[in-house]
């Protein structure tokens, strides 16, 4: 009868089941199996670029398992599409992965021949598409004819902020920033760029963390920030219509006067724009309550690459009068067109909000806590966010005015649970009962409930401040781009994913020190 150790030697060379490989490696390491013994005889071991000798650490085994992939990325996955859509050229980082293909049997066996592709300016050399034109003085004259002079930007100081992403990791070299004020101007810009073969990159608040809204080379930047009008609000249904350049926090403040709220809440709400939120299918802190924008956006107005305007700005939650094309543009990151208007369903703003900041000692407790929160808190659960001790330490070190709610003790994981309802005493009692039961069950080691809005804001500051702390860290520390090495994970799969990322970082650190 085969043991798990015997099965491991068959699975690693054939790459049949990546997740099982990772779990088996974890199982083996916890039982003291030798790393070299585990990988001996494996095809992967013979062809690995980074292996036992460089990192005498059990984590490197997981790194090796992570290199086995059931999909590969063609060098030019959308090459034919590039020929007729200038928007595709603008941001290859926004289309990571492209078209995915299943490997055949031979490819599964010959793991060393899998094409490994890394994404990002730090790991892949890319070249400007020669089929796209360069901007000349005639182009500038045309844009000045159709736009106001103060919306055709060539000043280097103003261009510098538009050329670099929020994380200060990716930087383009665009010489032209356009600020259209309405849909017609966007249409004219794209129609002209299409006829002239000028590459375009759409941009909103430029708050993304992956460089998707900045130029790769010298593309024309089309920023919709001046398209910031609120068109209408149906006070009965809560359906809001607005332009794509509206800032998320401004929309939420407007809705607060009418007892509604935006279904998404982001740390960058003070500068991110609704058009960018929709283009990236942003989830936000209240995803567990209100879901994704695919379920909340009712309609869109979009300008295609050739200047065609698609009016899909409906206001019906159930509309069977044709194909629901808007979902193609939600999450497309501007590669199919520029969103100019949005129709979105806004939920009612409830009067009672409670927030708890909790400490857990292991990841499985966080998982179990989420499951019990969904069942125990039910309809009042509005947010469930967690962070690890590394994130906490980074925020405390890089951000001013942030304090650990548990200064006298250290914990491996932290969880924020928010409830929202209509009866404050009932909601608070329900949350307290849930927390007591969770603490008695060993899921929580410590916890505190916010006593006022200021304390609640300080709790959220910790969670929302992680990207800002990472940005400040990146100014002094080389940040490694792991995109392309690992795919997105659901909550139940994050633990092996974290081990995987840690092992990759350990390997890269060892290489840099060599």
Coordinates of C-alpha atoms in Angstrom, one line a residue:
X1 CA 0.0 0.0 0.0
X2 CA 1.4 3.4 -1.0
X3 CA 2.1 6.0 1.7
X4 CA 1.8 9.7 1.1
X5 CA 5.6 9.8 0.6
X6 CA 5.4 7.3 -2.2
X7 CA 2.6 9.1 -3.9
X8 CA 4.6 12.4 -3.7
X9 CA 7.3 11.0 -5.9
X10 CA 4.7 10.2 -8.6
X11 CA 2.9 13.5 -8.4
X12 CA 5.8 15.9 -8.6
X13 CA 7.2 14.8 -11.9
X14 CA 3.8 14.6 -13.6
X15 CA 2.3 17.8 -12.1
X16 CA -1.1 16.3 -11.9
X17 CA -2.4 18.2 -8.9
X18 CA -0.6 21.3 -7.7
X19 CA -2.7 21.8 -4.6
X20 CA -2.2 18.2 -3.5
X21 CA 1.5 18.5 -4.0
X22 CA 1.7 21.5 -1.7
X23 CA -0.4 19.8 0.9
X24 CA 1.7 16.7 0.7
X25 CA 4.9 18.7 1.0
X26 CA 3.5 20.4 4.1
X27 CA 2.6 17.0 5.5
X28 CA 6.0 15.6 4.9
X29 CA 7.9 18.6 6.3
X30 CA 5.8 18.5 9.5
X31 CA 6.9 14.9 10.0
X32 CA 10.6 15.6 9.5
X33 CA 11.0 14.2 6.0
X34 CA 14.3 15.3 4.4
X35 CA 13.8 17.9 1.6
X36 CA 16.5 16.3 -0.5
X37 CA 14.9 12.9 -0.1
X38 CA 11.5 14.3 -1.0
X39 CA 12.8 15.7 -4.2
X40 CA 15.3 13.0 -5.1
X41 CA 14.5 11.4 -8.5
X42 CA 11.9 14.0 -9.4
X43 CA 12.1 15.5 -12.8
X44 CA 11.4 18.9 -11.3
X45 CA 14.4 18.5 -8.9
X46 CA 16.8 18.0 -11.8
X47 CA 15.7 21.1 -13.7
X48 CA 15.0 23.6 -11.0
X49 CA 16.7 27.0 -11.1
X50 CA 16.5 27.6 -7.4
X51 CA 16.8 24.5 -5.2
X52 CA 18.2 22.9 -2.1
X53 CA 21.7 24.2 -2.3
X54 CA 20.7 27.8 -2.4
X55 CA 18.1 27.7 0.3
X56 CA 18.6 24.9 2.8
X57 CA 15.1 25.5 4.0
X58 CA 12.0 23.4 3.9
X59 CA 10.2 26.4 2.3
X60 CA 12.1 25.9 -0.9
X61 CA 10.2 22.6 -1.5
X62 CA 7.0 24.6 -1.7
X63 CA 8.6 27.0 -4.1
X64 CA 9.4 24.0 -6.4
X65 CA 5.8 22.8 -6.2
X66 CA 4.6 26.3 -7.1
X67 CA 6.6 26.2 -10.4
X68 CA 4.4 23.3 -11.7
X69 CA 1.5 24.8 -13.6
X70 CA -1.4 23.4 -15.5
X71 CA -1.6 26.5 -17.7
X72 CA 0.9 28.4 -19.7
X73 CA 1.0 31.9 -21.1
X74 CA 1.6 32.3 -24.8
X75 CA 4.1 34.9 -25.7
X76 CA 1.5 36.9 -27.7
X77 CA -1.9 35.6 -26.5
X78 CA -3.9 38.4 -28.1
X79 CA -1.6 39.2 -31.1
X80 CA -4.4 39.2 -33.6
X81 CA -6.5 41.4 -31.4
X82 CA -3.7 44.0 -31.2
X83 CA -4.2 44.7 -34.9
X84 CA -7.5 46.4 -34.6
X85 CA -7.8 47.7 -31.0
X86 CA -5.3 50.3 -29.9
X87 CA -6.5 50.0 -26.3
X88 CA -5.0 46.5 -26.1
X89 CA -1.5 47.9 -26.6
X90 CA -1.8 50.5 -23.9
X91 CA -1.4 48.3 -20.9
X92 CA -0.1 44.7 -21.2
X93 CA 0.1 44.6 -17.4
X94 CA -3.7 45.0 -17.3
X95 CA -4.2 41.8 -19.3
X96 CA -2.0 39.5 -17.3
X97 CA -2.4 35.9 -18.3
X98 CA -4.2 36.6 -21.6
X99 CA -5.6 33.4 -23.1
X100 CA -5.1 30.3 -21.0
X101 CA -4.4 27.0 -22.6
X102 CA -4.5 23.5 -21.1
X103 CA -1.2 21.6 -21.5
X104 CA -1.3 18.3 -23.3
X105 CA -0.1 15.1 -21.8
X106 CA 3.5 15.5 -23.1
X107 CA 3.7 19.0 -21.6
X108 CA 2.5 17.7 -18.3
X109 CA 5.3 15.2 -18.1
X110 CA 8.0 17.4 -19.5
X111 CA 7.7 20.1 -16.8
X112 CA 11.0 21.6 -17.6
X113 CA 9.7 22.7 -21.0
X114 CA 6.8 24.8 -19.5
X115 CA 7.2 28.3 -20.7
X116 CA 7.7 30.4 -17.5
X117 CA 6.6 34.0 -18.0
X118 CA 6.8 36.7 -15.4
X119 CA 5.0 40.0 -15.6
X120 CA 5.8 43.5 -14.6
X121 CA 8.4 46.0 -15.6
X122 CA 11.0 44.5 -13.3
X123 CA 10.9 41.0 -14.6
X124 CA 10.0 41.1 -18.4
X125 CA 11.6 43.0 -21.2
X126 CA 8.9 44.4 -23.5
X127 CA 9.2 46.4 -26.6
X128 CA 7.1 49.2 -28.1
X129 CA 4.7 48.0 -30.8
X130 CA 6.2 49.5 -34.0
X131 CA 2.8 49.5 -35.7
X132 CA 1.7 52.4 -33.4
X133 CA 2.4 56.0 -34.5
X134 CA 4.3 58.7 -32.6
X135 CA 2.6 61.9 -31.5
X136 CA 3.4 64.9 -33.7
X137 CA 2.5 68.6 -33.7
X138 CA -0.6 68.0 -36.0
X139 CA -2.0 65.6 -33.4
X140 CA -1.6 68.2 -30.6
X141 CA -3.3 70.8 -32.8
X142 CA -6.3 68.5 -33.4
X143 CA -6.7 67.9 -29.7
X144 CA -6.5 71.6 -28.9
X145 CA -9.3 72.2 -31.5
X146 CA -11.7 69.7 -29.9
X147 CA -10.8 70.3 -26.3
X148 CA -10.1 73.3 -24.1
X149 CA -6.5 74.5 -24.0
X150 CA -6.3 73.8 -20.2
X151 CA -7.3 70.1 -20.8
X152 CA -4.5 69.3 -23.2
X153 CA -1.6 68.8 -20.9
X154 CA 2.1 68.8 -22.0
X155 CA 3.6 70.2 -18.9
X156 CA 6.2 67.8 -17.5
X157 CA 5.3 68.5 -13.8
X158 CA 1.7 67.6 -14.4
X159 CA 2.6 64.6 -16.6
X160 CA 4.9 63.2 -14.0
X161 CA 2.1 62.2 -11.6
X162 CA 0.1 60.7 -14.5
X163 CA 3.0 58.7 -15.7
X164 CA 3.8 56.9 -12.5
X165 CA 1.6 54.5 -10.6
X166 CA 0.5 54.9 -7.0
X167 CA 3.0 52.3 -5.7
X168 CA 5.9 54.2 -7.5
X169 CA 6.8 50.9 -9.2
X170 CA 5.8 51.5 -12.9
X171 CA 6.6 54.6 -14.8
X172 CA 5.7 55.5 -18.4
X173 CA 6.9 58.3 -20.6
X174 CA 3.8 59.8 -22.1
X175 CA 4.1 63.3 -23.5
X176 CA 0.4 64.1 -23.6
X177 CA -2.4 64.0 -21.0
X178 CA -6.0 64.7 -22.2
X179 CA -8.9 65.6 -19.9
X180 CA -12.2 65.3 -21.7
X181 CA -15.3 66.8 -20.1
X182 CA -18.0 64.7 -21.7
X183 CA -18.7 61.5 -23.6
X184 CA -18.5 63.3 -27.0
X185 CA -15.0 64.5 -26.4
X186 CA -13.9 61.0 -25.4
X187 CA -15.5 59.7 -28.6
X188 CA -13.6 62.2 -30.7
X189 CA -10.3 61.5 -29.0
X190 CA -10.6 57.7 -29.5
X191 CA -11.9 58.0 -33.1
X192 CA -8.9 60.2 -34.0
X193 CA -6.4 58.0 -32.1
X194 CA -7.8 55.0 -33.9
X195 CA -7.4 56.6 -37.3
X196 CA -3.9 57.7 -36.5
X197 CA -2.8 54.5 -34.8
X198 CA -2.0 56.3 -31.6
X199 CA -2.0 54.1 -28.5
X200 CA -4.2 55.2 -25.6
X201 CA -4.2 54.4 -21.8
X202 CA -7.4 55.2 -19.9
X203 CA -6.9 56.6 -16.4
X204 CA -9.1 57.5 -13.5
X205 CA -7.8 58.3 -10.0
X206 CA -4.6 56.3 -10.6
X207 CA -4.9 54.6 -7.3
X208 CA -4.3 51.0 -8.5
X209 CA -1.6 48.9 -7.0
X210 CA -0.6 46.9 -10.1
X211 CA 0.4 49.7 -12.6
X212 CA -2.7 49.1 -14.8
X213 CA -3.5 52.8 -15.3
X214 CA -0.1 54.2 -16.4
X215 CA 1.6 54.1 -19.8
X216 CA 4.0 51.5 -20.7
X217 CA 5.8 53.8 -23.2
X218 CA 4.5 57.0 -24.7
X219 CA 0.7 56.3 -25.0
X220 CA -1.8 59.2 -24.9
X221 CA -3.3 59.3 -21.4
X222 CA -7.0 59.9 -21.3
X223 CA -8.1 60.9 -17.8
X224 CA -11.8 61.1 -17.1
X225 CA -11.4 63.1 -13.8
X226 CA -13.3 66.1 -15.1
X227 CA -16.3 64.0 -16.0
X228 CA -17.6 64.1 -12.4
X229 CA -21.2 65.1 -12.5
X230 CA -24.0 63.2 -10.6
X231 CA -26.8 62.8 -13.1
X232 CA -29.6 61.5 -11.0
X233 CA -30.7 59.5 -8.0
X234 CA -34.0 57.6 -7.8
X235 CA -34.9 58.1 -4.2
X236 CA -37.4 55.2 -4.3
X237 CA -35.2 52.5 -5.9
X238 CA -31.8 53.9 -4.8
X239 CA -30.5 53.8 -8.4
X240 CA -27.7 56.3 -8.9
X241 CA -26.5 57.6 -12.3
X242 CA -23.2 59.5 -12.5
X243 CA -20.2 60.1 -14.7
X244 CA -17.1 57.9 -14.5
X245 CA -14.9 60.6 -13.0
X246 CA -16.9 60.9 -9.7
X247 CA -14.8 60.2 -6.7
X248 CA -16.1 57.4 -4.6
X249 CA -16.1 59.3 -1.3
X250 CA -18.0 62.2 -2.9
X251 CA -20.6 59.8 -4.2
X252 CA -21.0 58.3 -0.7
X253 CA -21.3 61.7 0.9
X254 CA -24.0 62.7 -1.6
X255 CA -25.9 59.5 -0.9
X256 CA -25.6 59.9 2.9
X257 CA -27.9 62.9 2.7
X258 CA -30.5 60.6 1.1
X259 CA -29.9 57.7 3.5
X260 CA -28.2 55.5 0.9
X261 CA -24.6 54.4 0.6
X262 CA -22.2 53.1 -2.1
X263 CA -22.0 49.3 -2.2
X264 CA -18.2 49.4 -2.2
X265 CA -15.9 51.0 0.3
X266 CA -12.1 51.3 -0.4
X267 CA -9.2 52.7 1.5
X268 CA -8.5 54.9 -1.6
X269 CA -12.1 56.2 -1.6
X270 CA -10.9 59.8 -1.2
X271 CA -9.2 59.7 -4.7
X272 CA -10.4 56.7 -6.6
X273 CA -13.1 57.2 -9.2
X274 CA -16.2 55.1 -9.9
X275 CA -15.2 54.5 -13.5
X276 CA -11.9 52.9 -12.4
X277 CA -13.8 50.9 -9.7
X278 CA -16.1 49.4 -12.3
X279 CA -13.2 48.9 -14.8
X280 CA -11.3 46.8 -12.2
X281 CA -14.4 45.2 -10.6
X282 CA -13.3 46.5 -7.2
X283 CA -14.6 44.6 -4.3
X284 CA -13.8 46.6 -1.2
X285 CA -14.4 46.2 2.5
X286 CA -18.1 45.4 2.3
X287 CA -17.9 42.7 -0.3
X288 CA -19.2 40.1 2.1
X289 CA -22.4 42.1 2.5
X290 CA -23.0 43.7 -1.0
X291 CA -21.1 41.5 -3.3
X292 CA -19.2 42.5 -6.5
X293 CA -20.0 45.3 -8.9
X294 CA -21.2 42.7 -11.4
X295 CA -24.3 42.5 -9.1
X296 CA -24.6 46.2 -8.3
X297 CA -23.9 47.9 -11.7
X298 CA -27.2 48.2 -13.7
X299 CA -25.9 50.0 -16.7
X300 CA -22.9 51.6 -18.4
X301 CA -22.1 54.1 -21.1
X302 CA -18.9 53.1 -22.9
X303 CA -16.8 54.5 -25.7
X304 CA -15.1 51.8 -27.8
X305 CA -11.6 52.2 -29.4
X306 CA -13.0 53.4 -32.7
X307 CA -15.1 56.1 -31.0
X308 CA -18.4 54.3 -31.1
X309 CA -20.6 55.1 -28.0
X310 CA -22.4 52.2 -26.5
X311 CA -25.4 53.4 -24.5
X312 CA -26.2 50.6 -22.0
X313 CA -27.2 53.0 -19.2
X314 CA -30.2 51.1 -18.0
X315 CA -31.9 51.4 -14.7
X316 CA -33.7 48.0 -14.4
X317 CA -32.5 45.3 -12.0
X318 CA -34.0 42.7 -14.3
X319 CA -33.8 43.5 -18.0
X320 CA -34.4 40.7 -20.5
X321 CA -34.4 43.0 -23.6
X322 CA -31.2 41.7 -25.2
X323 CA -27.7 40.7 -24.3
X324 CA -26.3 42.1 -21.1
X325 CA -23.1 43.5 -22.6
X326 CA -22.1 45.6 -19.6
X327 CA -20.5 42.6 -17.9
X328 CA -17.9 42.5 -20.6
X329 CA -16.6 45.9 -19.5
X330 CA -16.9 45.4 -15.7
X331 CA -13.4 44.2 -14.8
X332 CA -11.9 44.7 -18.3
X333 CA -9.5 47.3 -17.0
X334 CA -10.1 49.7 -20.0
X335 CA -8.9 47.2 -22.6
X336 CA -12.3 47.1 -24.4
X337 CA -13.3 50.7 -24.1
X338 CA -13.5 53.7 -21.7
X339 CA -16.4 53.8 -19.3
X340 CA -18.0 57.3 -19.2
X341 CA -21.2 56.8 -17.2
X342 CA -22.4 54.4 -14.6
X343 CA -25.8 53.3 -13.3
X344 CA -25.5 51.6 -9.9
X345 CA -27.8 50.2 -7.3
X346 CA -27.1 51.7 -3.9
X347 CA -28.3 50.0 -0.7
X348 CA -30.0 51.8 2.2
X349 CA -27.7 53.3 4.8
X350 CA -28.6 51.7 8.2
X351 CA -28.4 53.4 11.5
X352 CA -26.5 50.9 13.6
X353 CA -22.8 50.0 13.1
X354 CA -20.5 48.0 15.4
X355 CA -16.9 47.0 14.8
X356 CA -14.7 44.5 16.6
X357 CA -10.9 44.1 16.3
X358 CA -9.9 40.5 17.2
X359 CA -6.8 38.5 17.5
X360 CA -6.4 34.9 16.4
X361 CA -3.4 32.5 16.9
X362 CA -3.6 30.5 13.6
X363 CA -5.1 30.7 10.2
X364 CA -7.5 27.9 10.7
X365 CA -9.2 29.9 13.5
X366 CA -9.7 32.8 11.0
X367 CA -11.4 30.4 8.6
X368 CA -13.6 29.0 11.3
X369 CA -14.4 32.4 12.6
X370 CA -15.6 33.5 9.1
X371 CA -17.8 30.4 8.8
X372 CA -19.4 31.0 12.2
X373 CA -19.8 34.8 11.6
X374 CA -21.8 34.1 8.5
X375 CA -24.1 31.7 10.4
X376 CA -24.1 33.4 13.8
X377 CA -24.3 37.1 12.7
X378 CA -26.3 36.4 9.5
X379 CA -28.0 39.5 8.1
X380 CA -26.1 42.1 10.2
X381 CA -22.6 41.0 9.1
X382 CA -21.2 43.7 6.8
X383 CA -17.5 43.2 6.8
X384 CA -14.9 40.6 7.6
X385 CA -11.2 41.5 7.0
X386 CA -8.1 39.9 8.3
X387 CA -4.4 40.7 8.3
X388 CA -1.3 38.9 9.6
X389 CA 1.4 40.0 12.1
X390 CA 3.7 41.1 9.3
X391 CA 1.1 43.5 7.9
X392 CA 0.5 44.9 11.4
X393 CA 4.2 45.4 12.1
X394 CA 4.6 47.2 8.7
X395 CA 1.7 49.6 9.3
X396 CA 2.9 50.4 12.8
X397 CA 6.4 51.1 11.5
X398 CA 5.6 53.1 8.4
X399 CA 2.4 55.1 9.3
X400 CA 2.1 57.8 11.9
X401 CA -0.6 57.8 14.5
X402 CA -1.5 54.1 14.1
X403 CA -1.7 52.1 17.3
X404 CA -2.0 48.4 18.0
X405 CA -5.3 47.7 19.8
X406 CA -3.3 45.0 21.7
X407 CA 0.0 46.7 22.5
X408 CA 0.9 44.3 25.4
X409 CA 0.8 41.1 23.4
X410 CA 1.7 39.7 20.0
X411 CA -0.6 37.6 17.8
X412 CA -0.2 35.9 14.4
X413 CA -3.5 37.1 12.8
X414 CA -6.0 39.9 13.3
X415 CA -9.6 40.1 12.2
X416 CA -12.0 43.0 11.8
X417 CA -15.7 42.1 12.0
X418 CA -18.3 44.8 11.3
X419 CA -22.1 44.5 11.7
X420 CA -24.7 46.9 10.3
X421 CA -28.4 46.9 11.2
X422 CA -31.3 49.0 12.4
X423 CA -31.4 48.3 16.1
X424 CA -28.2 49.3 17.9
X425 CA -28.9 47.4 21.2
X426 CA -29.9 44.2 19.4
X427 CA -27.0 44.3 17.0
X428 CA -24.4 45.0 19.7
X429 CA -25.8 42.3 21.9
X430 CA -25.7 39.8 19.0
X431 CA -22.1 40.7 18.3
X432 CA -21.1 40.4 21.9
X433 CA -22.7 37.0 22.2
X434 CA -21.0 35.8 19.1
X435 CA -17.6 37.0 20.4
X436 CA -18.1 35.4 23.8
X437 CA -18.9 32.1 22.2
X438 CA -16.0 32.4 19.8
X439 CA -13.6 33.1 22.7
X440 CA -14.9 30.2 24.7
X441 CA -14.4 28.0 21.6
X442 CA -10.8 29.0 21.3
X443 CA -11.1 30.9 18.0
X444 CA -10.3 34.3 19.5
X445 CA -7.5 35.0 21.9
X446 CA -8.3 38.7 22.4
X447 CA -10.6 41.3 21.2
X448 CA -12.0 44.8 21.6
X449 CA -15.2 46.5 20.3
X450 CA -15.0 50.1 19.1
X451 CA -16.7 52.4 21.6
X452 CA -17.2 55.3 19.2
X453 CA -16.6 56.4 15.6
X454 CA -13.1 57.6 16.3
X455 CA -12.0 54.3 17.6
X456 CA -13.7 52.5 14.7
X457 CA -11.8 54.8 12.3
X458 CA -8.5 53.9 14.0
X459 CA -9.3 50.2 13.6
X460 CA -10.0 50.6 9.9
X461 CA -6.9 52.8 9.5
X462 CA -4.8 49.7 10.3
X463 CA -6.5 47.6 7.6
X464 CA -6.7 50.4 5.0
X465 CA -3.2 51.5 5.6
X466 CA -1.5 48.4 4.4
X467 CA -1.1 49.5 0.8
X468 CA 0.2 52.9 1.9
X469 CA 2.7 51.2 4.2
X470 CA 3.8 48.9 1.3
X471 CA 4.2 52.0 -0.9
X472 CA 6.5 53.6 1.6
X473 CA 8.4 50.4 2.0
X474 CA 8.9 50.1 -1.7
X475 CA 10.7 53.5 -1.8
X476 CA 13.6 52.0 0.2
X477 CA 13.2 48.3 -0.5
X478 CA 13.2 46.4 -3.8
X479 CA 9.7 44.9 -4.1
X480 CA 9.5 41.6 -6.0
X481 CA 6.7 41.1 -8.5
X482 CA 5.1 37.7 -7.9
X483 CA 2.3 38.2 -10.4
X484 CA 2.2 35.4 -12.9
X485 CA 3.9 32.9 -10.5
X486 CA 0.7 32.4 -8.4
X487 CA -2.9 32.6 -9.3
X488 CA -5.7 34.2 -7.3
X489 CA -6.9 32.1 -4.3
X490 CA -10.1 31.7 -2.4
X491 CA -10.0 32.2 1.4
X492 CA -9.7 28.5 2.1
X493 CA -6.6 28.2 -0.1
X494 CA -4.7 31.2 1.2
X495 CA -2.6 29.4 3.8
X496 CA -0.6 27.3 1.3
X497 CA -0.5 30.3 -1.0
X498 CA 1.2 32.3 1.8
X499 CA 3.7 29.6 2.3
X500 CA 4.3 29.6 -1.5
X501 CA 4.9 33.4 -1.6
X502 CA 7.1 33.3 1.4
X503 CA 9.3 30.6 -0.1
X504 CA 9.6 32.6 -3.4
X505 CA 10.6 35.7 -1.4
X506 CA 13.2 33.6 0.5
X507 CA 14.6 32.3 -2.7
X508 CA 14.8 35.7 -4.3
X509 CA 16.4 37.1 -1.1
X510 CA 19.0 34.3 -1.1
X511 CA 19.8 35.0 -4.8
X512 CA 20.2 38.7 -4.2
X513 CA 22.6 38.1 -1.3
X514 CA 24.7 35.5 -3.3

